[in-house]
JSON list of C-alpha atoms in Angstrom, two decimals:
[
{"chain": "A", "resi": 1, "resn": "UNK", "atom": "CA", "xyz": [-143.95, -52.61, -16.08]},
{"chain": "A", "resi": 2, "resn": "UNK", "atom": "CA", "xyz": [-144.50, -56.37, -16.38]},
{"chain": "A", "resi": 3, "resn": "UNK", "atom": "CA", "xyz": [-147.51, -55.81, -18.69]},
{"chain": "A", "resi": 4, "resn": "UNK", "atom": "CA", "xyz": [-145.29, -53.78, -20.98]},
{"chain": "A", "resi": 5, "resn": "UNK", "atom": "CA", "xyz": [-142.60, -56.49, -20.95]},
{"chain": "A", "resi": 6, "resn": "UNK", "atom": "CA", "xyz": [-145.27, -59.11, -21.73]},
{"chain": "A", "resi": 7, "resn": "UNK", "atom": "CA", "xyz": [-146.52, -57.12, -24.72]},
{"chain": "A", "resi": 8, "resn": "UNK", "atom": "CA", "xyz": [-142.96, -56.60, -25.92]},
{"chain": "A", "resi": 9, "resn": "UNK", "atom": "CA", "xyz": [-142.24, -60.35, -25.69]},
{"chain": "A", "resi": 10, "resn": "UNK", "atom": "CA", "xyz": [-145.46, -61.11, -27.58]},
{"chain": "A", "resi": 11, "resn": "UNK", "atom": "CA", "xyz": [-144.59, -58.55, -30.25]},
{"chain": "A", "resi": 12, "resn": "UNK", "atom": "CA", "xyz": [-141.05, -59.93, -30.57]},
{"chain": "A", "resi": 13, "resn": "UNK", "atom": "CA", "xyz": [-142.36, -63.48, -30.90]},
{"chain": "A", "resi": 14, "resn": "UNK", "atom": "CA", "xyz": [-144.88, -62.37, -33.53]},
{"chain": "A", "resi": 15, "resn": "UNK", "atom": "CA", "xyz": [-142.17, -60.53, -35.50]},
{"chain": "A", "resi": 16, "resn": "UNK", "atom": "CA", "xyz": [-139.91, -63.60, -35.41]},
{"chain": "A", "resi": 17, "resn": "UNK", "atom": "CA", "xyz": [-142.74, -65.82, -36.61]},
{"chain": "A", "resi": 18, "resn": "UNK", "atom": "CA", "xyz": [-143.63, -63.38, -39.40]},
{"chain": "A", "resi": 19, "resn": "UNK", "atom": "CA", "xyz": [-139.98, -63.10, -40.43]},
{"chain": "A", "resi": 20, "resn": "UNK", "atom": "CA", "xyz": [-139.63, -66.89, -40.52]},
{"chain": "A", "resi": 21, "resn": "UNK", "atom": "CA", "xyz": [-142.81, -67.18, -42.60]},
{"chain": "A", "resi": 22, "resn": "UNK", "atom": "CA", "xyz": [-141.65, -64.47, -45.02]},
{"chain": "A", "resi": 23, "resn": "UNK", "atom": "CA", "xyz": [-138.22, -66.09, -45.36]},
{"chain": "A", "resi": 24, "resn": "UNK", "atom": "CA", "xyz": [-139.73, -69.51, -46.08]},
{"chain": "A", "resi": 25, "resn": "UNK", "atom": "CA", "xyz": [-142.18, -68.03, -48.60]},
{"chain": "A", "resi": 26, "resn": "UNK", "atom": "CA", "xyz": [-139.36, -66.17, -50.36]},
{"chain": "A", "resi": 27, "resn": "UNK", "atom": "CA", "xyz": [-137.23, -69.32, -50.46]},
{"chain": "A", "resi": 28, "resn": "UNK", "atom": "CA", "xyz": [-140.06, -71.34, -52.01]},
{"chain": "A", "resi": 29, "resn": "UNK", "atom": "CA", "xyz": [-140.79, -68.59, -54.55]},
{"chain": "A", "resi": 30, "resn": "UNK", "atom": "CA", "xyz": [-137.15, -68.26, -55.58]},
{"chain": "A", "resi": 31, "resn": "UNK", "atom": "CA", "xyz": [-136.51, -71.99, -55.92]},
{"chain": "A", "resi": 32, "resn": "UNK", "atom": "CA", "xyz": [-139.75, -72.91, -57.70]},
{"chain": "A", "resi": 33, "resn": "UNK", "atom": "CA", "xyz": [-140.18, -69.91, -60.04]},
{"chain": "A", "resi": 34, "resn": "UNK", "atom": "CA", "xyz": [-137.44, -70.88, -62.54]},
{"chain": "A", "resi": 35, "resn": "UNK", "atom": "CA", "xyz": [-138.81, -74.41, -62.94]},
{"chain": "A", "resi": 36, "resn": "UNK", "atom": "CA", "xyz": [-142.36, -73.11, -63.33]},
{"chain": "A", "resi": 37, "resn": "UNK", "atom": "CA", "xyz": [-141.33, -70.45, -65.84]},
{"chain": "A", "resi": 38, "resn": "UNK", "atom": "CA", "xyz": [-139.40, -72.98, -67.92]},
{"chain": "A", "resi": 39, "resn": "UNK", "atom": "CA", "xyz": [-142.61, -74.91, -68.58]},
{"chain": "A", "resi": 40, "resn": "UNK", "atom": "CA", "xyz": [-143.59, -72.52, -71.35]},
{"chain": "A", "resi": 41, "resn": "UNK", "atom": "CA", "xyz": [-140.34, -71.42, -72.95]},
{"chain": "A", "resi": 42, "resn": "UNK", "atom": "CA", "xyz": [-139.09, -72.44, -76.36]},
{"chain": "A", "resi": 43, "resn": "UNK", "atom": "CA", "xyz": [-136.95, -75.56, -76.05]},
{"chain": "A", "resi": 44, "resn": "UNK", "atom": "CA", "xyz": [-135.74, -78.25, -78.42]},
{"chain": "A", "resi": 45, "resn": "UNK", "atom": "CA", "xyz": [-138.53, -80.52, -77.13]},
{"chain": "A", "resi": 46, "resn": "UNK", "atom": "CA", "xyz": [-140.80, -79.88, -80.14]},
{"chain": "A", "resi": 47, "resn": "UNK", "atom": "CA", "xyz": [-143.28, -82.71, -79.39]},
{"chain": "A", "resi": 48, "resn": "UNK", "atom": "CA", "xyz": [-144.02, -81.11, -76.02]},
{"chain": "A", "resi": 49, "resn": "UNK", "atom": "CA", "xyz": [-145.39, -77.99, -77.74]},
{"chain": "A", "resi": 50, "resn": "UNK", "atom": "CA", "xyz": [-146.64, -79.48, -81.00]},
{"chain": "A", "resi": 51, "resn": "UNK", "atom": "CA", "xyz": [-150.35, -78.96, -80.24]},
{"chain": "A", "resi": 52, "resn": "UNK", "atom": "CA", "xyz": [-149.75, -75.26, -79.52]},
{"chain": "A", "resi": 53, "resn": "UNK", "atom": "CA", "xyz": [-147.56, -74.95, -82.62]},
{"chain": "A", "resi": 54, "resn": "UNK", "atom": "CA", "xyz": [-150.22, -76.54, -84.84]},
{"chain": "A", "resi": 55, "resn": "UNK", "atom": "CA", "xyz": [-152.77, -74.06, -83.48]},
{"chain": "A", "resi": 56, "resn": "UNK", "atom": "CA", "xyz": [-150.51, -71.02, -84.02]},
{"chain": "A", "resi": 57, "resn": "UNK", "atom": "CA", "xyz": [-149.10, -72.20, -87.38]},
{"chain": "A", "resi": 58, "resn": "UNK", "atom": "CA", "xyz": [-151.93, -74.30, -88.85]},
{"chain": "A", "resi": 59, "resn": "UNK", "atom": "CA", "xyz": [-150.40, -74.64, -92.32]},
{"chain": "A", "resi": 60, "resn": "UNK", "atom": "CA", "xyz": [-147.13, -76.14, -91.07]},
{"chain": "A", "resi": 61, "resn": "UNK", "atom": "CA", "xyz": [-146.42, -79.86, -91.39]},
{"chain": "A", "resi": 62, "resn": "UNK", "atom": "CA", "xyz": [-143.11, -79.98, -89.50]},
{"chain": "A", "resi": 63, "resn": "UNK", "atom": "CA", "xyz": [-141.49, -77.82, -86.85]},
{"chain": "A", "resi": 64, "resn": "UNK", "atom": "CA", "xyz": [-137.90, -77.02, -85.94]},
{"chain": "A", "resi": 65, "resn": "UNK", "atom": "CA", "xyz": [-136.50, -75.35, -82.87]},
{"chain": "A", "resi": 66, "resn": "UNK", "atom": "CA", "xyz": [-134.19, -72.42, -83.66]},
{"chain": "A", "resi": 67, "resn": "UNK", "atom": "CA", "xyz": [-131.75, -71.43, -80.93]},
{"chain": "A", "resi": 68, "resn": "UNK", "atom": "CA", "xyz": [-130.51, -68.22, -82.51]},
{"chain": "A", "resi": 69, "resn": "UNK", "atom": "CA", "xyz": [-131.45, -64.79, -81.15]},
{"chain": "A", "resi": 70, "resn": "UNK", "atom": "CA", "xyz": [-134.58, -65.40, -79.12]},
{"chain": "A", "resi": 71, "resn": "UNK", "atom": "CA", "xyz": [-135.30, -69.16, -79.19]},
{"chain": "A", "resi": 72, "resn": "UNK", "atom": "CA", "xyz": [-138.32, -69.90, -81.37]},
{"chain": "A", "resi": 73, "resn": "UNK", "atom": "CA", "xyz": [-139.81, -72.46, -83.74]},
{"chain": "A", "resi": 74, "resn": "UNK", "atom": "CA", "xyz": [-140.13, -72.50, -87.49]},
{"chain": "A", "resi": 75, "resn": "UNK", "atom": "CA", "xyz": [-142.95, -74.30, -89.21]},
{"chain": "A", "resi": 76, "resn": "UNK", "atom": "CA", "xyz": [-142.48, -75.78, -92.68]},
{"chain": "A", "resi": 77, "resn": "UNK", "atom": "CA", "xyz": [-144.60, -77.41, -95.37]},
{"chain": "A", "resi": 78, "resn": "UNK", "atom": "CA", "xyz": [-143.71, -79.14, -98.62]},
{"chain": "A", "resi": 79, "resn": "UNK", "atom": "CA", "xyz": [-144.37, -76.78, -101.53]},
{"chain": "A", "resi": 80, "resn": "UNK", "atom": "CA", "xyz": [-145.64, -77.65, -105.02]},
{"chain": "A", "resi": 81, "resn": "UNK", "atom": "CA", "xyz": [-142.07, -78.15, -106.25]},
{"chain": "A", "resi": 82, "resn": "UNK", "atom": "CA", "xyz": [-141.32, -80.67, -103.49]},
{"chain": "A", "resi": 83, "resn": "UNK", "atom": "CA", "xyz": [-139.09, -78.21, -101.61]},
{"chain": "A", "resi": 84, "resn": "UNK", "atom": "CA", "xyz": [-139.58, -77.29, -97.98]},
{"chain": "A", "resi": 85, "resn": "UNK", "atom": "CA", "xyz": [-141.20, -73.85, -97.55]},
{"chain": "A", "resi": 86, "resn": "UNK", "atom": "CA", "xyz": [-141.23, -71.72, -94.43]},
{"chain": "A", "resi": 87, "resn": "UNK", "atom": "CA", "xyz": [-144.81, -71.23, -93.23]},
{"chain": "A", "resi": 88, "resn": "UNK", "atom": "CA", "xyz": [-143.93, -69.07, -90.27]},
{"chain": "A", "resi": 89, "resn": "UNK", "atom": "CA", "xyz": [-142.31, -68.51, -86.91]},
{"chain": "A", "resi": 90, "resn": "UNK", "atom": "CA", "xyz": [-143.78, -69.64, -83.60]},
{"chain": "A", "resi": 91, "resn": "UNK", "atom": "CA", "xyz": [-142.65, -67.92, -80.41]},
{"chain": "A", "resi": 92, "resn": "UNK", "atom": "CA", "xyz": [-143.71, -67.62, -76.80]},
{"chain": "A", "resi": 93, "resn": "UNK", "atom": "CA", "xyz": [-144.57, -64.14, -75.54]},
{"chain": "A", "resi": 94, "resn": "UNK", "atom": "CA", "xyz": [-142.86, -65.03, -72.24]},
{"chain": "A", "resi": 95, "resn": "UNK", "atom": "CA", "xyz": [-139.50, -65.33, -74.04]},
{"chain": "A", "resi": 96, "resn": "UNK", "atom": "CA", "xyz": [-139.50, -61.60, -74.70]},
{"chain": "A", "resi": 97, "resn": "UNK", "atom": "CA", "xyz": [-138.82, -58.79, -72.23]},
{"chain": "A", "resi": 98, "resn": "UNK", "atom": "CA", "xyz": [-140.50, -57.13, -70.54]},
{"chain": "A", "resi": 99, "resn": "UNK", "atom": "CA", "xyz": [-142.57, -59.88, -69.01]},
{"chain": "A", "resi": 100, "resn": "UNK", "atom": "CA", "xyz": [-146.22, -58.98, -69.34]},
{"chain": "A", "resi": 101, "resn": "UNK", "atom": "CA", "xyz": [-148.62, -59.60, -66.48]},
{"chain": "A", "resi": 102, "resn": "UNK", "atom": "CA", "xyz": [-152.38, -59.62, -66.43]},
{"chain": "A", "resi": 103, "resn": "UNK", "atom": "CA", "xyz": [-154.57, -58.97, -63.41]},
{"chain": "A", "resi": 104, "resn": "UNK", "atom": "CA", "xyz": [-153.55, -62.20, -61.65]},
{"chain": "A", "resi": 105, "resn": "UNK", "atom": "CA", "xyz": [-150.23, -63.18, -63.22]},
{"chain": "A", "resi": 106, "resn": "UNK", "atom": "CA", "xyz": [-148.26, -63.74, -66.39]},
{"chain": "A", "resi": 107, "resn": "UNK", "atom": "CA", "xyz": [-150.03, -64.43, -69.66]},
{"chain": "A", "resi": 108, "resn": "UNK", "atom": "CA", "xyz": [-148.16, -66.83, -71.93]},
{"chain": "A", "resi": 109, "resn": "UNK", "atom": "CA", "xyz": [-149.17, -67.25, -75.52]},
{"chain": "A", "resi": 110, "resn": "UNK", "atom": "CA", "xyz": [-147.57, -68.93, -78.52]},
{"chain": "A", "resi": 111, "resn": "UNK", "atom": "CA", "xyz": [-147.77, -66.52, -81.45]},
{"chain": "A", "resi": 112, "resn": "UNK", "atom": "CA", "xyz": [-147.59, -67.66, -85.07]},
{"chain": "A", "resi": 113, "resn": "UNK", "atom": "CA", "xyz": [-146.27, -65.13, -87.59]},
{"chain": "A", "resi": 114, "resn": "UNK", "atom": "CA", "xyz": [-145.62, -65.52, -91.32]},
{"chain": "A", "resi": 115, "resn": "UNK", "atom": "CA", "xyz": [-142.24, -64.54, -92.83]},
{"chain": "A", "resi": 116, "resn": "UNK", "atom": "CA", "xyz": [-143.73, -61.23, -94.00]},
{"chain": "A", "resi": 117, "resn": "UNK", "atom": "CA", "xyz": [-144.63, -60.13, -90.48]},
{"chain": "A", "resi": 118, "resn": "UNK", "atom": "CA", "xyz": [-148.37, -60.90, -90.45]},
{"chain": "A", "resi": 119, "resn": "UNK", "atom": "CA", "xyz": [-149.79, -62.77, -87.48]},
{"chain": "A", "resi": 120, "resn": "UNK", "atom": "CA", "xyz": [-151.23, -66.16, -88.41]},
{"chain": "A", "resi": 121, "resn": "UNK", "atom": "CA", "xyz": [-152.84, -67.27, -85.15]},
{"chain": "A", "resi": 122, "resn": "UNK", "atom": "CA", "xyz": [-152.29, -67.31, -81.40]},
{"chain": "A", "resi": 123, "resn": "UNK", "atom": "CA", "xyz": [-152.48, -70.20, -78.97]},
{"chain": "A", "resi": 124, "resn": "UNK", "atom": "CA", "xyz": [-153.28, -69.38, -75.35]},
{"chain": "A", "resi": 125, "resn": "UNK", "atom": "CA", "xyz": [-150.79, -71.50, -73.42]},
{"chain": "A", "resi": 126, "resn": "UNK", "atom": "CA", "xyz": [-151.15, -70.33, -69.83]},
{"chain": "A", "resi": 127, "resn": "UNK", "atom": "CA", "xyz": [-152.85, -67.65, -67.81]},
{"chain": "A", "resi": 128, "resn": "UNK", "atom": "CA", "xyz": [-154.28, -67.39, -64.35]},
{"chain": "A", "resi": 129, "resn": "UNK", "atom": "CA", "xyz": [-156.95, -64.85, -65.16]},
{"chain": "A", "resi": 130, "resn": "UNK", "atom": "CA", "xyz": [-160.61, -65.23, -64.18]},
{"chain": "A", "resi": 131, "resn": "UNK", "atom": "CA", "xyz": [-162.57, -67.44, -66.56]},
{"chain": "A", "resi": 132, "resn": "UNK", "atom": "CA", "xyz": [-165.61, -66.57, -68.58]},
{"chain": "A", "resi": 133, "resn": "UNK", "atom": "CA", "xyz": [-166.36, -63.14, -69.94]},
{"chain": "A", "resi": 134, "resn": "UNK", "atom": "CA", "xyz": [-163.59, -61.55, -67.87]},
{"chain": "A", "resi": 135, "resn": "UNK", "atom": "CA", "xyz": [-160.78, -63.39, -69.64]},
{"chain": "A", "resi": 136, "resn": "UNK", "atom": "CA", "xyz": [-158.56, -63.15, -72.72]},
{"chain": "A", "resi": 137, "resn": "UNK", "atom": "CA", "xyz": [-159.10, -66.86, -73.39]},
{"chain": "A", "resi": 138, "resn": "UNK", "atom": "CA", "xyz": [-162.08, -66.16, -75.61]},
{"chain": "A", "resi": 139, "resn": "UNK", "atom": "CA", "xyz": [-161.54, -67.28, -79.23]},
{"chain": "A", "resi": 140, "resn": "UNK", "atom": "CA", "xyz": [-163.11, -64.03, -80.44]},
{"chain": "A", "resi": 141, "resn": "UNK", "atom": "CA", "xyz": [-160.45, -61.97, -78.65]},
{"chain": "A", "resi": 142, "resn": "UNK", "atom": "CA", "xyz": [-157.49, -63.88, -80.10]},
{"chain": "A", "resi": 143, "resn": "UNK", "atom": "CA", "xyz": [-159.08, -64.07, -83.57]},
{"chain": "A", "resi": 144, "resn": "UNK", "atom": "CA", "xyz": [-158.77, -60.27, -83.87]},
{"chain": "A", "resi": 145, "resn": "UNK", "atom": "CA", "xyz": [-155.02, -60.64, -84.38]},
{"chain": "A", "resi": 146, "resn": "UNK", "atom": "CA", "xyz": [-155.21, -62.95, -87.41]},
{"chain": "A", "resi": 147, "resn": "UNK", "atom": "CA", "xyz": [-153.70, -61.28, -90.45]},
{"chain": "A", "resi": 148, "resn": "UNK", "atom": "CA", "xyz": [-152.53, -58.20, -88.54]},
{"chain": "A", "resi": 149, "resn": "UNK", "atom": "CA", "xyz": [-149.16, -56.84, -89.57]},
{"chain": "A", "resi": 150, "resn": "UNK", "atom": "CA", "xyz": [-146.54, -56.18, -86.91]},
{"chain": "A", "resi": 151, "resn": "UNK", "atom": "CA", "xyz": [-146.76, -52.58, -88.16]},
{"chain": "A", "resi": 152, "resn": "UNK", "atom": "CA", "xyz": [-150.43, -52.30, -87.12]},
{"chain": "A", "resi": 153, "resn": "UNK", "atom": "CA", "xyz": [-151.09, -50.29, -83.93]},
{"chain": "A", "resi": 154, "resn": "UNK", "atom": "CA", "xyz": [-152.50, -53.32, -82.06]},
{"chain": "A", "resi": 155, "resn": "UNK", "atom": "CA", "xyz": [-153.93, -51.28, -79.19]},
{"chain": "A", "resi": 156, "resn": "UNK", "atom": "CA", "xyz": [-157.11, -51.81, -77.21]},
{"chain": "A", "resi": 157, "resn": "UNK", "atom": "CA", "xyz": [-159.78, -49.37, -78.35]},
{"chain": "A", "resi": 158, "resn": "UNK", "atom": "CA", "xyz": [-158.01, -48.70, -81.65]},
{"chain": "A", "resi": 159, "resn": "UNK", "atom": "CA", "xyz": [-157.86, -51.87, -83.75]},
{"chain": "A", "resi": 160, "resn": "UNK", "atom": "CA", "xyz": [-158.44, -54.41, -80.94]},
{"chain": "A", "resi": 161, "resn": "UNK", "atom": "CA", "xyz": [-161.78, -54.75, -79.15]},
{"chain": "A", "resi": 162, "resn": "UNK", "atom": "CA", "xyz": [-161.55, -55.40, -75.43]},
{"chain": "A", "resi": 163, "resn": "UNK", "atom": "CA", "xyz": [-163.35, -57.97, -73.35]},
{"chain": "A", "resi": 164, "resn": "UNK", "atom": "CA", "xyz": [-165.53, -55.95, -71.00]},
{"chain": "A", "resi": 165, "resn": "UNK", "atom": "CA", "xyz": [-164.42, -55.71, -67.37]},
{"chain": "A", "resi": 166, "resn": "UNK", "atom": "CA", "xyz": [-160.97, -57.19, -68.10]},
{"chain": "A", "resi": 167, "resn": "UNK", "atom": "CA", "xyz": [-159.00, -54.01, -68.84]},
{"chain": "A", "resi": 168, "resn": "UNK", "atom": "CA", "xyz": [-155.70, -54.99, -67.20]},
{"chain": "A", "resi": 169, "resn": "UNK", "atom": "CA", "xyz": [-155.78, -58.44, -68.75]},
{"chain": "A", "resi": 170, "resn": "UNK", "atom": "CA", "xyz": [-156.70, -57.14, -72.22]},
{"chain": "A", "resi": 171, "resn": "UNK", "atom": "CA", "xyz": [-154.04, -54.46, -72.26]},
{"chain": "A", "resi": 172, "resn": "UNK", "atom": "CA", "xyz": [-151.41, -56.88, -70.99]},
{"chain": "A", "resi": 173, "resn": "UNK", "atom": "CA", "xyz": [-152.26, -59.58, -73.54]},
{"chain": "A", "resi": 174, "resn": "UNK", "atom": "CA", "xyz": [-152.29, -57.09, -76.41]},
{"chain": "A", "resi": 175, "resn": "UNK", "atom": "CA", "xyz": [-148.98, -55.58, -75.28]},
{"chain": "A", "resi": 176, "resn": "UNK", "atom": "CA", "xyz": [-147.39, -59.05, -74.99]},
{"chain": "A", "resi": 177, "resn": "UNK", "atom": "CA", "xyz": [-148.49, -60.01, -78.51]},
{"chain": "A", "resi": 178, "resn": "UNK", "atom": "CA", "xyz": [-147.53, -56.66, -80.06]},
{"chain": "A", "resi": 179, "resn": "UNK", "atom": "CA", "xyz": [-144.10, -56.35, -78.43]},
{"chain": "A", "resi": 180, "resn": "UNK", "atom": "CA", "xyz": [-143.05, -59.98, -78.93]},
{"chain": "A", "resi": 181, "resn": "UNK", "atom": "CA", "xyz": [-144.21, -60.01, -82.59]},
{"chain": "A", "resi": 182, "resn": "UNK", "atom": "CA", "xyz": [-142.34, -56.80, -83.37]},
{"chain": "A", "resi": 183, "resn": "UNK", "atom": "CA", "xyz": [-139.17, -58.02, -81.72]},
{"chain": "A", "resi": 184, "resn": "UNK", "atom": "CA", "xyz": [-139.35, -61.40, -83.47]},
{"chain": "A", "resi": 185, "resn": "UNK", "atom": "CA", "xyz": [-139.89, -59.65, -86.81]},
{"chain": "A", "resi": 186, "resn": "UNK", "atom": "CA", "xyz": [-136.84, -57.42, -86.23]},
{"chain": "A", "resi": 187, "resn": "UNK", "atom": "CA", "xyz": [-134.69, -60.44, -85.35]},
{"chain": "A", "resi": 188, "resn": "UNK", "atom": "CA", "xyz": [-135.91, -62.38, -88.38]},
{"chain": "A", "resi": 189, "resn": "UNK", "atom": "CA", "xyz": [-135.29, -59.46, -90.76]},
{"chain": "A", "resi": 190, "resn": "UNK", "atom": "CA", "xyz": [-131.80, -58.93, -89.30]},
{"chain": "A", "resi": 191, "resn": "UNK", "atom": "CA", "xyz": [-131.04, -62.64, -89.69]},
{"chain": "A", "resi": 192, "resn": "UNK", "atom": "CA", "xyz": [-132.21, -62.66, -93.31]},
{"chain": "A", "resi": 193, "resn": "UNK", "atom": "CA", "xyz": [-130.14, -59.55, -94.07]},
{"chain": "A", "resi": 194, "resn": "UNK", "atom": "CA", "xyz": [-127.00, -61.09, -92.54]},
{"chain": "A", "resi": 195, "resn": "UNK", "atom": "CA", "xyz": [-127.51, -64.33, -94.52]},
{"chain": "A", "resi": 196, "resn": "UNK", "atom": "CA", "xyz": [-127.34, -62.45, -97.84]}
]
């Protein structure tokens, strides 16, 4: 009987320890996740993201934060007539639902799109995927999206070549780009229609 009581006490102590550990882990995750996620969301702090914006919208000379609909950036250049011309929209994939996860976590990219709905370029901002040939961070992978219309299928195996042995990551990255670009295009078209 005492052996059984000893095992029960040990089991109870182990359960309490595990519960305390789980509670602490959950607390840390809940309190730190919002701050971590805010690192790569569109904000009015344009200089903070300027390098990524210049990569995604290479023809733009200046950038403005737009806090209408889904927050995003607009890149402008001075046209031949001296007037400011819209080069394109820059937006983070993480600002669009659903959040897209790769094999090891979220993949956050800044997508550049022209006013007609064609992708200009993509800047890889953050991912926690394995490096090397198992990653979406390869320039060749992201270059496939240049010039693609938001109406294009943008699916792995159709019009996007995958990085071998990175199926989850590839599919997630492609889905994030496709869904965020289509949503941004819909918002931009709706805004333009309401302005007229």
